[in-house]
Amino acid sequence: MFGDALRFPLAGDEGVKSVIIGGVLLFLSFLFIPVLPVYGYFVRAAKAGYEKTDEAPAFEEWGDLLVDGVKVLVIGIVYFLIPTIVLVAGFVVTGLGAVASDPGAPPSAVASGIGLVGGLLFLVTVLLYLVALYVYPAAIVSLSREGEIAAAFDFSTVLSAAFSADYFVAGVLAILLSLVVGVLTFVLAFLTLGLFLLLGVFVQFYVQVAFFYLFGRGYAKALGDDDRRSPNRAAVE
């Protein structure tokens, strides 16, 4: 699965072209709109992983890519909403603790209690963000699988897949992939006096495509759909 993910972003007739287009769009992401088709492409990468497709998808049907990109954005907002609310609550409580404390005097029991609650809220925030980061790719795979944004909020299916051993393995491999490519990028940048960093957006796009492909594979294994094949792959076989 790891080897398949490494090969996938550049595989097929459109692989190299797609990485170039994706890298350029990521470079222009500060304009916001260009990043939406990139998000939409990640949905296609997740679906390719779910269906064990051999070839990277092409950047085509741009309207669909934009729509899927907006869906990915909405899903991200929803999945990270609760951690963000808890984070804001932590700042509010910490601020109240600062107001309740008397400068120059030992902290009162009330101020200490408020500070403790604020600290706990920040700890809970970190845990919730980690959970959201882990489950979020499963929601994207679910979107790619069904084609409807509602599928990303089918929490019984999404959470069942996300907290399976197969999905966890895919997550570990995705992290390993990011580390390997990150180290390789650093080494190449050092050897080329930083010139390789100019290719950073293309490397980033490549890694993210492989990342979602891996989670697609893990999701399929978790649901027992690992024998699924795309029409193109079936035709080849």
PDB file of N, CA and C in Angstrom, residues 75 79 135 138-139 142-143 145-146 148-162 219 223:
ATOM      1  N   ILE A  75     -16.824  20.746   5.016  1.00  0.00           N
ATOM      2  CA  ILE A  75     -16.599  19.605   5.905  1.00  0.00           C
ATOM      3  C   ILE A  75     -15.521  19.934   6.937  1.00  0.00           C
ATOM      4  N   TYR A  79     -15.995  19.876  10.989  1.00  0.00           N
ATOM      5  CA  TYR A  79     -15.230  18.935  11.804  1.00  0.00           C
ATOM      6  C   TYR A  79     -14.305  19.631  12.803  1.00  0.00           C
ATOM      7  N   VAL A 135      -9.827  11.996  11.928  1.00  0.00           N
ATOM      8  CA  VAL A 135     -11.106  11.563  11.355  1.00  0.00           C
ATOM      9  C   VAL A 135     -11.427  12.295  10.056  1.00  0.00           C
ATOM     10  N   ALA A 138     -11.175  10.580   6.722  1.00  0.00           N
ATOM     11  CA  ALA A 138     -12.225   9.569   6.550  1.00  0.00           C
ATOM     12  C   ALA A 138     -13.500  10.209   6.018  1.00  0.00           C
ATOM     13  N   ALA A 139     -13.786  11.414   6.480  1.00  0.00           N
ATOM     14  CA  ALA A 139     -14.968  12.132   5.987  1.00  0.00           C
ATOM     15  C   ALA A 139     -14.814  12.470   4.510  1.00  0.00           C
ATOM     16  N   SER A 142     -15.383   9.362   2.545  1.00  0.00           N
ATOM     17  CA  SER A 142     -16.818   9.078   2.512  1.00  0.00           C
ATOM     18  C   SER A 142     -17.518   9.959   1.486  1.00  0.00           C
ATOM     19  N   LEU A 143     -17.113  11.224   1.409  1.00  0.00           N
ATOM     20  CA  LEU A 143     -17.638  12.129   0.387  1.00  0.00           C
ATOM     21  C   LEU A 143     -17.325  11.597  -1.003  1.00  0.00           C
ATOM     22  N   ARG A 145     -16.707   8.608  -1.902  1.00  0.00           N
ATOM     23  CA  ARG A 145     -17.359   7.311  -2.109  1.00  0.00           C
ATOM     24  C   ARG A 145     -18.810   7.479  -2.527  1.00  0.00           C
ATOM     25  N   GLU A 146     -19.507   8.415  -1.895  1.00  0.00           N
ATOM     26  CA  GLU A 146     -20.933   8.599  -2.154  1.00  0.00           C
ATOM     27  C   GLU A 146     -21.230   9.753  -3.109  1.00  0.00           C
ATOM     28  N   GLU A 148     -21.867  12.720  -2.212  1.00  0.00           N
ATOM     29  CA  GLU A 148     -22.759  13.668  -1.538  1.00  0.00           C
ATOM     30  C   GLU A 148     -22.116  14.131  -0.249  1.00  0.00           C
ATOM     31  N   ILE A 149     -22.264  15.409   0.058  1.00  0.00           N
ATOM     32  CA  ILE A 149     -21.642  15.957   1.262  1.00  0.00           C
ATOM     33  C   ILE A 149     -22.234  15.344   2.524  1.00  0.00           C
ATOM     34  N   ALA A 150     -23.493  14.899   2.449  1.00  0.00           N
ATOM     35  CA  ALA A 150     -24.128  14.284   3.613  1.00  0.00           C
ATOM     36  C   ALA A 150     -23.370  13.039   4.063  1.00  0.00           C
ATOM     37  N   ALA A 151     -22.695  12.360   3.129  1.00  0.00           N
ATOM     38  CA  ALA A 151     -21.957  11.141   3.480  1.00  0.00           C
ATOM     39  C   ALA A 151     -20.830  11.442   4.459  1.00  0.00           C
ATOM     40  N   ALA A 152     -20.262  12.648   4.390  1.00  0.00           N
ATOM     41  CA  ALA A 152     -19.182  13.023   5.301  1.00  0.00           C
ATOM     42  C   ALA A 152     -19.676  13.174   6.726  1.00  0.00           C
ATOM     43  N   PHE A 153     -20.990  13.335   6.876  1.00  0.00           N
ATOM     44  CA  PHE A 153     -21.566  13.498   8.207  1.00  0.00           C
ATOM     45  C   PHE A 153     -22.379  12.275   8.634  1.00  0.00           C
ATOM     46  N   ASP A 154     -22.158  11.171   7.929  1.00  0.00           N
ATOM     47  CA  ASP A 154     -22.692   9.880   8.367  1.00  0.00           C
ATOM     48  C   ASP A 154     -21.724   9.354   9.416  1.00  0.00           C
ATOM     49  N   PHE A 155     -21.848   9.893  10.627  1.00  0.00           N
ATOM     50  CA  PHE A 155     -20.831   9.674  11.643  1.00  0.00           C
ATOM     51  C   PHE A 155     -20.679   8.209  12.045  1.00  0.00           C
ATOM     52  N   SER A 156     -21.762   7.448  11.987  1.00  0.00           N
ATOM     53  CA  SER A 156     -21.649   6.035  12.363  1.00  0.00           C
ATOM     54  C   SER A 156     -20.700   5.301  11.423  1.00  0.00           C
ATOM     55  N   THR A 157     -20.819   5.577  10.117  1.00  0.00           N
ATOM     56  CA  THR A 157     -19.941   4.931   9.138  1.00  0.00           C
ATOM     57  C   THR A 157     -18.537   5.512   9.189  1.00  0.00           C
ATOM     58  N   VAL A 158     -18.443   6.831   9.225  1.00  0.00           N
ATOM     59  CA  VAL A 158     -17.137   7.498   9.216  1.00  0.00           C
ATOM     60  C   VAL A 158     -16.316   7.108  10.436  1.00  0.00           C
ATOM     61  N   LEU A 159     -16.930   7.165  11.622  1.00  0.00           N
ATOM     62  CA  LEU A 159     -16.190   6.853  12.841  1.00  0.00           C
ATOM     63  C   LEU A 159     -15.852   5.369  12.931  1.00  0.00           C
ATOM     64  N   SER A 160     -16.771   4.523  12.445  1.00  0.00           N
ATOM     65  CA  SER A 160     -16.509   3.089  12.441  1.00  0.00           C
ATOM     66  C   SER A 160     -15.270   2.767  11.601  1.00  0.00           C
ATOM     67  N   ALA A 161     -15.162   3.413  10.440  1.00  0.00           N
ATOM     68  CA  ALA A 161     -13.997   3.199   9.584  1.00  0.00           C
ATOM     69  C   ALA A 161     -12.751   3.842  10.174  1.00  0.00           C
ATOM     70  N   ALA A 162     -12.900   5.056  10.701  1.00  0.00           N
ATOM     71  CA  ALA A 162     -11.743   5.812  11.192  1.00  0.00           C
ATOM     72  C   ALA A 162     -11.065   5.128  12.373  1.00  0.00           C
ATOM     73  N   TYR A 219      -9.658   3.190   4.315  1.00  0.00           N
ATOM     74  CA  TYR A 219     -11.108   3.256   4.493  1.00  0.00           C
ATOM     75  C   TYR A 219     -11.774   2.066   3.817  1.00  0.00           C
ATOM     76  N   LEU A 223     -13.994  -1.033   5.629  1.00  0.00           N
ATOM     77  CA  LEU A 223     -15.377  -1.363   5.287  1.00  0.00           C
ATOM     78  C   LEU A 223     -15.488  -2.697   4.560  1.00  0.00           C
TER      79      LEU A 223
END
